[in-house]
CSV table of N, CA and C and ligand atoms in Angstrom, one decimal:
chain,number,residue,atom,x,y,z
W,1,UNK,N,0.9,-1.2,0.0
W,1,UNK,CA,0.0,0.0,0.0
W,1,UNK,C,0.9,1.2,0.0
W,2,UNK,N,0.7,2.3,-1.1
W,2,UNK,CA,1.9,3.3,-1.0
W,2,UNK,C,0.9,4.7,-1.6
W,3,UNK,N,1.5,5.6,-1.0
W,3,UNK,CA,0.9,6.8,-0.7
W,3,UNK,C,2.1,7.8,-0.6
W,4,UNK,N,1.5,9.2,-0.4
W,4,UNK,CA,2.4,10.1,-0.2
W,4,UNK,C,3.4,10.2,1.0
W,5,UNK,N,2.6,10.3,1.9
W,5,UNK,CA,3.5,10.3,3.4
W,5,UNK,C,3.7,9.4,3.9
W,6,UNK,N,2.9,8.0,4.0
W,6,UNK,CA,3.0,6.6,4.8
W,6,UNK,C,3.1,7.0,5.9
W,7,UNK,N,1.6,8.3,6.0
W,7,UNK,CA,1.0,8.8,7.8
W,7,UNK,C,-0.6,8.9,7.7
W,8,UNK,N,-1.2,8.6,6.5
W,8,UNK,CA,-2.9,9.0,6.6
W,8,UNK,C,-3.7,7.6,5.8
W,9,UNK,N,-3.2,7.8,4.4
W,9,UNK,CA,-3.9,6.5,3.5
W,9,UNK,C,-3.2,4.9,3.4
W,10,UNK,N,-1.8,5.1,3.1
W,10,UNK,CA,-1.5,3.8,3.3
W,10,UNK,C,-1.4,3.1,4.3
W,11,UNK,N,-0.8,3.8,5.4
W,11,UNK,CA,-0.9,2.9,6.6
W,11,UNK,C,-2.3,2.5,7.1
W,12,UNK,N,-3.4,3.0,6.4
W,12,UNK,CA,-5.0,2.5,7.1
W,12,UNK,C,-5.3,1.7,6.3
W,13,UNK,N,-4.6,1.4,4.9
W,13,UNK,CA,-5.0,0.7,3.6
W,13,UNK,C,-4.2,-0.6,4.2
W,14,UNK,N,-3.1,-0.5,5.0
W,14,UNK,CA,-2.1,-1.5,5.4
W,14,UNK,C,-3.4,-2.5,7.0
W,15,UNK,N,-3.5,-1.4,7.3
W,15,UNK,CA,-4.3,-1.8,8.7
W,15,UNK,C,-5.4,-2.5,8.1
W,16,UNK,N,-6.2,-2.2,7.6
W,16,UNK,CA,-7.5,-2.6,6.9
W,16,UNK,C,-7.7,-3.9,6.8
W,17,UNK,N,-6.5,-3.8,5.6
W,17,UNK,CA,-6.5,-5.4,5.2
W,17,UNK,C,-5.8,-6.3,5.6
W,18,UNK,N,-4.9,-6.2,6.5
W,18,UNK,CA,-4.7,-7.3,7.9
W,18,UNK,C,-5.5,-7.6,8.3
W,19,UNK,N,-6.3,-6.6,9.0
W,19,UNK,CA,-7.4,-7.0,9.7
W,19,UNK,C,-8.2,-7.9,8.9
W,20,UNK,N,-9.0,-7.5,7.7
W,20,UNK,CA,-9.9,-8.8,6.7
W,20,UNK,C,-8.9,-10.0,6.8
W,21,UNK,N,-7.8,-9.7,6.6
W,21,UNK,CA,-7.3,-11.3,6.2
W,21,UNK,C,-6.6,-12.0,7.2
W,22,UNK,N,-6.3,-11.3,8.4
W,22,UNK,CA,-6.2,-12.2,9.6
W,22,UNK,C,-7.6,-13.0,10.1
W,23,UNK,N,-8.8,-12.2,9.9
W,23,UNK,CA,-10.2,-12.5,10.6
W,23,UNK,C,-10.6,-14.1,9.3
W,24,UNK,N,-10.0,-13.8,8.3
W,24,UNK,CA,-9.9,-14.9,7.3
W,24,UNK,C,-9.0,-15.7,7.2
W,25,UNK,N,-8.2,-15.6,7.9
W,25,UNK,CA,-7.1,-16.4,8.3
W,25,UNK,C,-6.6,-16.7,6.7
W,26,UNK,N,-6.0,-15.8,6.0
W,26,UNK,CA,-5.8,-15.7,4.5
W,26,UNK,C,-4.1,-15.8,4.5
W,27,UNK,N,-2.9,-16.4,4.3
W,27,UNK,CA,-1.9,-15.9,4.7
W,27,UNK,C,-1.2,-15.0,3.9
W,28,UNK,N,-0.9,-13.9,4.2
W,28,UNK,CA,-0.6,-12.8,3.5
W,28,UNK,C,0.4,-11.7,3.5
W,29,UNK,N,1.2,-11.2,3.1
W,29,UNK,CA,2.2,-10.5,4.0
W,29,UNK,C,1.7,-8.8,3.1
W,30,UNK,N,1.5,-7.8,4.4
W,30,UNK,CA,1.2,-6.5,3.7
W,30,UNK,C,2.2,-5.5,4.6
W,31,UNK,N,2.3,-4.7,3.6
W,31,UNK,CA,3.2,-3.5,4.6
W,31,UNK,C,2.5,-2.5,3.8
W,32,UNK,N,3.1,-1.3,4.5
W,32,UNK,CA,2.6,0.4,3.5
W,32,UNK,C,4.3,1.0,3.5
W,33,UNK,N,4.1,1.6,2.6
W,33,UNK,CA,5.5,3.1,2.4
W,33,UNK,C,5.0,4.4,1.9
W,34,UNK,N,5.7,4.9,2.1
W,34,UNK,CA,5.3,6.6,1.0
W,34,UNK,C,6.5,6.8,-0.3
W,35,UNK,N,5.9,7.2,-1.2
W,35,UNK,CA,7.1,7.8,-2.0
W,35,UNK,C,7.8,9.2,-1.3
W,36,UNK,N,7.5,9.7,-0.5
W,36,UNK,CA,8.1,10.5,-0.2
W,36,UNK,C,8.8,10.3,1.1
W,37,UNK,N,10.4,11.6,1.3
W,37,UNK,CA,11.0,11.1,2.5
W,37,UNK,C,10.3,11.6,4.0
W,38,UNK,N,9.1,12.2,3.7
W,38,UNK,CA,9.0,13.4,4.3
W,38,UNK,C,8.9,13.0,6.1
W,39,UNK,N,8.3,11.6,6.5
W,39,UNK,CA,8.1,11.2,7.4
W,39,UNK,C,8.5,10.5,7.9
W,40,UNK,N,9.4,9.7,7.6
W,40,UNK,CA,10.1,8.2,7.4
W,40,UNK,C,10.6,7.9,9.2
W,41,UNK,N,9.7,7.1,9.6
W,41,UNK,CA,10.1,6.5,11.0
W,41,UNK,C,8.7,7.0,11.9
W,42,UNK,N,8.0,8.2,11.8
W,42,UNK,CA,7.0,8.4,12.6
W,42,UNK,C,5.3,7.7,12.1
W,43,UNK,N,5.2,7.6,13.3
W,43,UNK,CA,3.2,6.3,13.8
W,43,UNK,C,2.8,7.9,12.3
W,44,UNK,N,1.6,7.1,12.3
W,44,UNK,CA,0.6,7.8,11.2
W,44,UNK,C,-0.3,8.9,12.2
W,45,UNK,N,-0.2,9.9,11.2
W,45,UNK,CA,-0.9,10.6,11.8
W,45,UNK,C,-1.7,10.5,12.6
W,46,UNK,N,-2.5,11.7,14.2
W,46,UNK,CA,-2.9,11.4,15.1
W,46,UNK,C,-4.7,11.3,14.5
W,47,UNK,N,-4.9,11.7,13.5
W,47,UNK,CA,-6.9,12.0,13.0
W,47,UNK,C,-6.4,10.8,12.5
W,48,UNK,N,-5.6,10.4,11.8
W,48,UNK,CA,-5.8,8.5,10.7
W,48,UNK,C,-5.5,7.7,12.2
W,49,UNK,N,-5.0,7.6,12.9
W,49,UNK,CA,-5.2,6.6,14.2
W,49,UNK,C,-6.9,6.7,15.1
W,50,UNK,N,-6.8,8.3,15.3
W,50,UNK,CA,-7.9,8.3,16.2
W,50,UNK,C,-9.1,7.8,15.2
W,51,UNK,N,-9.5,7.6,13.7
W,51,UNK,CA,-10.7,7.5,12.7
W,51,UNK,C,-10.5,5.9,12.9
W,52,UNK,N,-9.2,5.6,12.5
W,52,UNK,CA,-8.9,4.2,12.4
W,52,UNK,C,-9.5,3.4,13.0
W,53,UNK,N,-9.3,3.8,14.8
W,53,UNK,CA,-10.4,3.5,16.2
W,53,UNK,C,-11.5,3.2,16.0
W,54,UNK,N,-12.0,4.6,15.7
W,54,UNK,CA,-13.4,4.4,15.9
W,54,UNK,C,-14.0,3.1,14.9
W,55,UNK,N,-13.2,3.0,14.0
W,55,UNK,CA,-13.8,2.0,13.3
W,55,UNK,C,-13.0,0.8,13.4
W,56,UNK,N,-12.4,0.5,14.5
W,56,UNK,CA,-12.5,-0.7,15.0
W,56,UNK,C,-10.9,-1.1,14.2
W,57,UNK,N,-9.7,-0.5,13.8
W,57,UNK,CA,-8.8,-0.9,13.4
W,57,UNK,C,-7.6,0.0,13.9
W,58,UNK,N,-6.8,-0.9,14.5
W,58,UNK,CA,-5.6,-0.4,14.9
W,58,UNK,C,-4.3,-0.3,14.3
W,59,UNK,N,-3.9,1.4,13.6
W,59,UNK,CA,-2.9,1.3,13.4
W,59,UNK,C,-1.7,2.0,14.0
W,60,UNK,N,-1.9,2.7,15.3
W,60,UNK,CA,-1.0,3.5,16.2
W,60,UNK,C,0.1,3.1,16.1
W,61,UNK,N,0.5,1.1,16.0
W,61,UNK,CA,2.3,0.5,16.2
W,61,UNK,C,2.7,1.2,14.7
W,62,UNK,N,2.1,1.1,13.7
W,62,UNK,CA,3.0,1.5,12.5
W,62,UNK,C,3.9,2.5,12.3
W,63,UNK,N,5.1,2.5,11.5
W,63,UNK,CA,5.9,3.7,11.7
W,63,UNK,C,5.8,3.7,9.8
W,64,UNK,N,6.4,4.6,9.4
W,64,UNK,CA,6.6,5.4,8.0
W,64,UNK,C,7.7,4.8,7.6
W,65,UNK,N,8.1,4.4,6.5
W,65,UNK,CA,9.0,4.2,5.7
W,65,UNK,C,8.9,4.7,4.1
W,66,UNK,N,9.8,5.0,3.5
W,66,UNK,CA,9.8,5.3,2.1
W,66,UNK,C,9.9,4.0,1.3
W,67,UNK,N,9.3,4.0,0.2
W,67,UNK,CA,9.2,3.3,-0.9
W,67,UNK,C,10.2,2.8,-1.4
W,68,UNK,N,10.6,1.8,-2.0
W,68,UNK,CA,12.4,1.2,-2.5
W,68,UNK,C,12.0,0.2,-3.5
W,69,UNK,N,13.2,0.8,-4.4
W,69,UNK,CA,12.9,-0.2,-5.7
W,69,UNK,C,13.1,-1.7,-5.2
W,70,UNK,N,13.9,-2.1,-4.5
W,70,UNK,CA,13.2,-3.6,-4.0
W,70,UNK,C,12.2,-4.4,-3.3
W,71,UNK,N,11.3,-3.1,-3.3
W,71,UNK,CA,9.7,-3.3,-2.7
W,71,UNK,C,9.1,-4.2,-4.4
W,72,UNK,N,9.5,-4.0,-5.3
W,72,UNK,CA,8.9,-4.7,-6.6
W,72,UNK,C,9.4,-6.0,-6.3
W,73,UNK,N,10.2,-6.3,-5.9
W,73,UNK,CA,10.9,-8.0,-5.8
W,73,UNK,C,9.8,-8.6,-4.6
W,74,UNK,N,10.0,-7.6,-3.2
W,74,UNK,CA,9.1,-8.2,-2.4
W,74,UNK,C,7.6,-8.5,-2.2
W,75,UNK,N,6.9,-7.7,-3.2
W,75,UNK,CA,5.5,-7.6,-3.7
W,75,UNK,C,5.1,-8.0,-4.9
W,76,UNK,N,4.0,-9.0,-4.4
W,76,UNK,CA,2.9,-9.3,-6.0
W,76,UNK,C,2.4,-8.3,-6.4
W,77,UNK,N,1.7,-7.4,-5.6
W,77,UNK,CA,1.0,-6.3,-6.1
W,77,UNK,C,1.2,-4.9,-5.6
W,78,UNK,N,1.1,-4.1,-5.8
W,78,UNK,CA,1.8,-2.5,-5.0
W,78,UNK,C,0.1,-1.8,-5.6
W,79,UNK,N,-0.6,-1.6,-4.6
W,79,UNK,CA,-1.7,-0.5,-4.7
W,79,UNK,C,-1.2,0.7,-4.5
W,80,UNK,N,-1.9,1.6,-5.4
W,80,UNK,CA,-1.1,3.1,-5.0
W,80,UNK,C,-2.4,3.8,-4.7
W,81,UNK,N,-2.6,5.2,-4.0
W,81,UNK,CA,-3.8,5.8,-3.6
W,81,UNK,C,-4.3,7.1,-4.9
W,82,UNK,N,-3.2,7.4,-5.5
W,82,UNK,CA,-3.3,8.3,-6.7
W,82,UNK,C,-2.9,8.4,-8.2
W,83,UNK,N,-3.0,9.1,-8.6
W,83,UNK,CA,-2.0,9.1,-10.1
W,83,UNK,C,-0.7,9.8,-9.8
W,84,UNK,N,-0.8,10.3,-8.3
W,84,UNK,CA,0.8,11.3,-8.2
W,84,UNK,C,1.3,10.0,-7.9
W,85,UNK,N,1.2,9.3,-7.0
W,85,UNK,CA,1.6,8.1,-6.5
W,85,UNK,C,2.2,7.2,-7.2
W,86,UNK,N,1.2,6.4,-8.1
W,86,UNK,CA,1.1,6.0,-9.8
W,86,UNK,C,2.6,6.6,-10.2
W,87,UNK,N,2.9,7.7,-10.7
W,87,UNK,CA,3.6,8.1,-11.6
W,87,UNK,C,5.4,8.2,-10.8
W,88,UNK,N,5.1,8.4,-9.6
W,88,UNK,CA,5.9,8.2,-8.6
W,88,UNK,C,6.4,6.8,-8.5
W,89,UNK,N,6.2,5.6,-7.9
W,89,UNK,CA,6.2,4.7,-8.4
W,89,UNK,C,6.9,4.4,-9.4
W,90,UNK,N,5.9,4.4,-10.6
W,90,UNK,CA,6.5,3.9,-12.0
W,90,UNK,C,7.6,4.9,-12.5
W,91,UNK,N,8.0,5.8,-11.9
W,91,UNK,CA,9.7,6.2,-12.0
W,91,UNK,C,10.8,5.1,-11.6
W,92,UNK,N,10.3,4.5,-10.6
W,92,UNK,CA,11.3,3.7,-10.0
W,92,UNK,C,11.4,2.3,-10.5
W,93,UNK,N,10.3,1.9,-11.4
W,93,UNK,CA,10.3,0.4,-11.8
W,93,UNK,C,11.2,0.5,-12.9
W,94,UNK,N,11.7,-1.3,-13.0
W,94,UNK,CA,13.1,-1.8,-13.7
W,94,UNK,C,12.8,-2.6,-14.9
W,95,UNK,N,11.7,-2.7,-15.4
W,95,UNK,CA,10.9,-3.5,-16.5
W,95,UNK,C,9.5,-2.9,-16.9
W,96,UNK,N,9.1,-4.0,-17.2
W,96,UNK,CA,7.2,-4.1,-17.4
W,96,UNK,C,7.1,-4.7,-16.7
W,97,UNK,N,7.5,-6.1,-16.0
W,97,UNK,CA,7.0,-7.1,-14.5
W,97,UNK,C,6.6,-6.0,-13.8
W,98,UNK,N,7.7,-5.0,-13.0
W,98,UNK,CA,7.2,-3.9,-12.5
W,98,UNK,C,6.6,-3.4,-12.1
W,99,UNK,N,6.1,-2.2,-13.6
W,99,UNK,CA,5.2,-1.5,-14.2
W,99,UNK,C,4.1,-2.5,-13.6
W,100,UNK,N,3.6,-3.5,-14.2
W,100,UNK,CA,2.1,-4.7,-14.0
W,100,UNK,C,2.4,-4.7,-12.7
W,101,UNK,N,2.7,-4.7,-11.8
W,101,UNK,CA,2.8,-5.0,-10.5
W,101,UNK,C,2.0,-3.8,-9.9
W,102,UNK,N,1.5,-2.4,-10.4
W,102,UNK,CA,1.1,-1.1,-9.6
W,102,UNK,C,0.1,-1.3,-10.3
W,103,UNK,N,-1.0,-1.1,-9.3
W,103,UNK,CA,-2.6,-0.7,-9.2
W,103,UNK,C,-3.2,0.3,-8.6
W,104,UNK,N,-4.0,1.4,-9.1
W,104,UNK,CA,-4.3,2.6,-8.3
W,104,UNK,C,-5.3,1.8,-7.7
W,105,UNK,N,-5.6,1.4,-6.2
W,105,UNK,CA,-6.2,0.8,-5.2
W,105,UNK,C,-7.9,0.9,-5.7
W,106,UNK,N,-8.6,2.0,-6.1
W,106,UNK,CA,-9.9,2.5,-6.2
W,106,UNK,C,-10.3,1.3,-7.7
W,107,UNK,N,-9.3,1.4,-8.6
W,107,UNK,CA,-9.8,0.5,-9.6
W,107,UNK,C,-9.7,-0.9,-9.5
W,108,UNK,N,-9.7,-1.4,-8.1
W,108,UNK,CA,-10.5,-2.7,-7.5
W,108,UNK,C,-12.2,-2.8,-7.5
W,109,UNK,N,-12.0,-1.4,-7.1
W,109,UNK,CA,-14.0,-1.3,-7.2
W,109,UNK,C,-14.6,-0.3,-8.9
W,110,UNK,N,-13.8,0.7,-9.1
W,110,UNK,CA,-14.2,1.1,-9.8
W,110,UNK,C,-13.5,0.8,-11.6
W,111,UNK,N,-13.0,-0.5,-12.2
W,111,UNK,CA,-12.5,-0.8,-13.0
W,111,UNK,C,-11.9,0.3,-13.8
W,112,UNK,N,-10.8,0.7,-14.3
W,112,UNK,CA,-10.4,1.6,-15.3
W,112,UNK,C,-10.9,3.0,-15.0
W,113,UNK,N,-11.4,3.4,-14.4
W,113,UNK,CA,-11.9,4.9,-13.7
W,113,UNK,C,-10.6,5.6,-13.3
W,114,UNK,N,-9.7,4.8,-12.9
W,114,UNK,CA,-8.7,6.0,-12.2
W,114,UNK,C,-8.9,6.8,-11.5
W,115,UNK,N,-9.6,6.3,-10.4
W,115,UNK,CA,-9.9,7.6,-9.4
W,115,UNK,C,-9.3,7.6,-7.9
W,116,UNK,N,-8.8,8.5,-7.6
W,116,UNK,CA,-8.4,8.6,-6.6
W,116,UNK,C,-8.6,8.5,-5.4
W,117,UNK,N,-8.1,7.8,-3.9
W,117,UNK,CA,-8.4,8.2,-2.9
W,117,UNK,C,-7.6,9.7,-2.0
W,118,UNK,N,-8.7,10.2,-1.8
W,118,UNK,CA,-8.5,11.9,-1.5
W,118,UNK,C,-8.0,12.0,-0.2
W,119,UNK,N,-6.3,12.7,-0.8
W,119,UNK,CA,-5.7,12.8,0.7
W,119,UNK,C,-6.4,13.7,1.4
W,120,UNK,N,-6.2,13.1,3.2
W,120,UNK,CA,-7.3,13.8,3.9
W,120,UNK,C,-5.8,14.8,4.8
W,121,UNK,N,-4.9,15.1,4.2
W,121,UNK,CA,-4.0,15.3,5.3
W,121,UNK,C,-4.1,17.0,5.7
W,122,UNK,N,-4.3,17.4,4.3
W,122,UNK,CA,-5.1,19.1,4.3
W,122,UNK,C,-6.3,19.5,5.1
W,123,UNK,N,-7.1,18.5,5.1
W,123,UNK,CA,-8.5,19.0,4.8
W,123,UNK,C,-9.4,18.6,6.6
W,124,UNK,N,-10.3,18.5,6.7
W,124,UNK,CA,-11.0,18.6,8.1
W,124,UNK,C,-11.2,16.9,8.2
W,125,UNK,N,-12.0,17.0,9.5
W,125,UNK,CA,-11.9,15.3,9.9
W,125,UNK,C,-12.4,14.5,9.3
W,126,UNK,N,-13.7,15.0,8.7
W,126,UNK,CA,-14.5,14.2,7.8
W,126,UNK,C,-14.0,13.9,6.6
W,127,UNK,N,-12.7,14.2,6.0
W,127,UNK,CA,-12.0,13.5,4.8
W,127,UNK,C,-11.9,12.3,5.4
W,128,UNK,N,-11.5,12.2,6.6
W,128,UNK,CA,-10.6,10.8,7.3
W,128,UNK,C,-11.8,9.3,7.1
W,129,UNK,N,-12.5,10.2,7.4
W,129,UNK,CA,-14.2,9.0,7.3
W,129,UNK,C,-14.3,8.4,5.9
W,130,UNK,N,-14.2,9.6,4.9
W,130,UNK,CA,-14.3,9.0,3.4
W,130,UNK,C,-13.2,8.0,3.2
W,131,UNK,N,-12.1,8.2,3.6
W,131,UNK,CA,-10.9,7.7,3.4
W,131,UNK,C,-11.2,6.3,3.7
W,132,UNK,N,-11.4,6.2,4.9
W,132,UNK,CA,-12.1,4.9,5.5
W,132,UNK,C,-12.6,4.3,4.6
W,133,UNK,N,-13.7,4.7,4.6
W,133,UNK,CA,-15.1,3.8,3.9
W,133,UNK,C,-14.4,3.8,2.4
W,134,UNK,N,-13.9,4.3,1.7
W,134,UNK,CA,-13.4,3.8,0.4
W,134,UNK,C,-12.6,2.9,0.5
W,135,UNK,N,-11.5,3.1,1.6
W,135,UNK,CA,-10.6,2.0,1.9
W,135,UNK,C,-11.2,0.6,2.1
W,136,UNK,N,-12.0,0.7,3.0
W,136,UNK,CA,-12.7,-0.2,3.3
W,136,UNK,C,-13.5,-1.2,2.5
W,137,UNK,N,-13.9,-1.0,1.2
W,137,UNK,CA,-15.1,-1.4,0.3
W,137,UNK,C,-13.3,-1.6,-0.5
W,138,UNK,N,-12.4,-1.2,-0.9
W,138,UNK,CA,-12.0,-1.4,-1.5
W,138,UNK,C,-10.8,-2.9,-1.4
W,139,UNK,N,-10.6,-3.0,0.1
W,139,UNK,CA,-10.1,-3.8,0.7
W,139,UNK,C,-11.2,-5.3,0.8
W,140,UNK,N,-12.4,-5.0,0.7
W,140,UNK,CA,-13.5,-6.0,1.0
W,140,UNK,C,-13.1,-6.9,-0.3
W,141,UNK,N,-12.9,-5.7,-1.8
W,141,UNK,CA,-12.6,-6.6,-2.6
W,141,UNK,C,-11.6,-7.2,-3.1
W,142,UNK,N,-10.5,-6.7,-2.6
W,142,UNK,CA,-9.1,-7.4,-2.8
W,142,UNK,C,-9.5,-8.8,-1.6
W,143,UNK,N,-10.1,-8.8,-0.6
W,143,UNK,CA,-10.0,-10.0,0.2
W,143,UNK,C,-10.4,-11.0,-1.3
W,144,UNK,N,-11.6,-10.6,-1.3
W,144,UNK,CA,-12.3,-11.7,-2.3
W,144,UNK,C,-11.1,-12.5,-3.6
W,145,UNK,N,-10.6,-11.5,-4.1
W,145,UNK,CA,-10.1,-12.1,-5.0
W,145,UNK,C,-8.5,-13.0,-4.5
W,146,UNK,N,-8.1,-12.8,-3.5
W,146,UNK,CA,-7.3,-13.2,-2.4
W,146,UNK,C,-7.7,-15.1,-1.9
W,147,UNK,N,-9.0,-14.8,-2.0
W,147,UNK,CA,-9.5,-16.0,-1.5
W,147,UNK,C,-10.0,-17.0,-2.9
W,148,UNK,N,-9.7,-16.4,-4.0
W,148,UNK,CA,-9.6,-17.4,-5.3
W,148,UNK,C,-8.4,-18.2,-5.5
Y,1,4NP,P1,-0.6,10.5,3.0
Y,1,4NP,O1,-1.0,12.0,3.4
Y,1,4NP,O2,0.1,10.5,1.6
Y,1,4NP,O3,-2.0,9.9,2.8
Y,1,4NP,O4,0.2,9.9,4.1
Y,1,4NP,C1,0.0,13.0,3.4
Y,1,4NP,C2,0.8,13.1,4.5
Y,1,4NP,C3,1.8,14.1,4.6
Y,1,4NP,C4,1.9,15.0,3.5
Y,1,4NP,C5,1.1,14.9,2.4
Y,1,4NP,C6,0.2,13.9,2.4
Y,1,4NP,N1,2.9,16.0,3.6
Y,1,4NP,O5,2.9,16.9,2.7
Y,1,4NP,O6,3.6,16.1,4.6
């Protein structure tokens, strides 16, 4: 799961879907990073932990790391939260294997749309909720195809 800061969307996109796939006992290995250096070692933001809560998912232990071109060796799939992300990213891939390896996360639910999940790191608390619930529905469907 990779995002800007690896302090609002990926680390909840990381929390999320532990949570589905431990409760499914699915075995799976997930982490999050940011393309950027800007945070690298600090918990996710204090609104993405306190939202995280209320909906029943703990990600307070997580710390930030940045993104590294040997995250493609250790990952099947790399979800990204945007097209900055996206393009971020696919700077750093070493082929097409890659390249096919990055998915913008939303076109799990919304096929070829390209739409983004909206950083809440600007904006008031109620971004943090949408964040959620997109994550959420969008993680529902990566379990499923997980369990094929
Ligand atoms: P994230 O949100 O990419 O969802 O973790 C952001 C966090 C920090 C910044 C931007 C976005 N920042 O500019 O510091």
């Amino acid at each position: 799961m990779v995002c800007l800061g690896n302090i609002c969307r990926s680390p909840l996109a990381e929390g999320i879907l532990r949570d589905k796939t431990n409760k499914l006992g699915i075995p799976v290995f997930i982490d999050s990073a940011g393309t950027s250096n800007y945070h690298i070692g600090e918990h996710p933001d204090k609104r993405t932990v306190a939202n995280a809560l209320k909906n029943g998912v703990d990600v307070s232990k997580l710390k930030a790391r940045q993104f590294k071109v040997s995250d493609f060796d250790q990952f099947d799939t790399i979800f990204v939260m945007d097209s900055s992300n996206y393009a971020n990213v696919i700077e750093l891939a070493r082929n097409k294997k890659d390249i096919e390896k990055v998915e913008l996360i939303l076109n799990r639910i919304h096929p070829r749309s390209n739409m983004a999940v909206p950083d809440p790191y600007f904006g008031g608390e109620e971004g943090f909720q949408t964040v959620f619930d997109l994550l959420d529905t969008a993680c529902d469907t990566i379990v499923v195809t997980l369990q094929k």
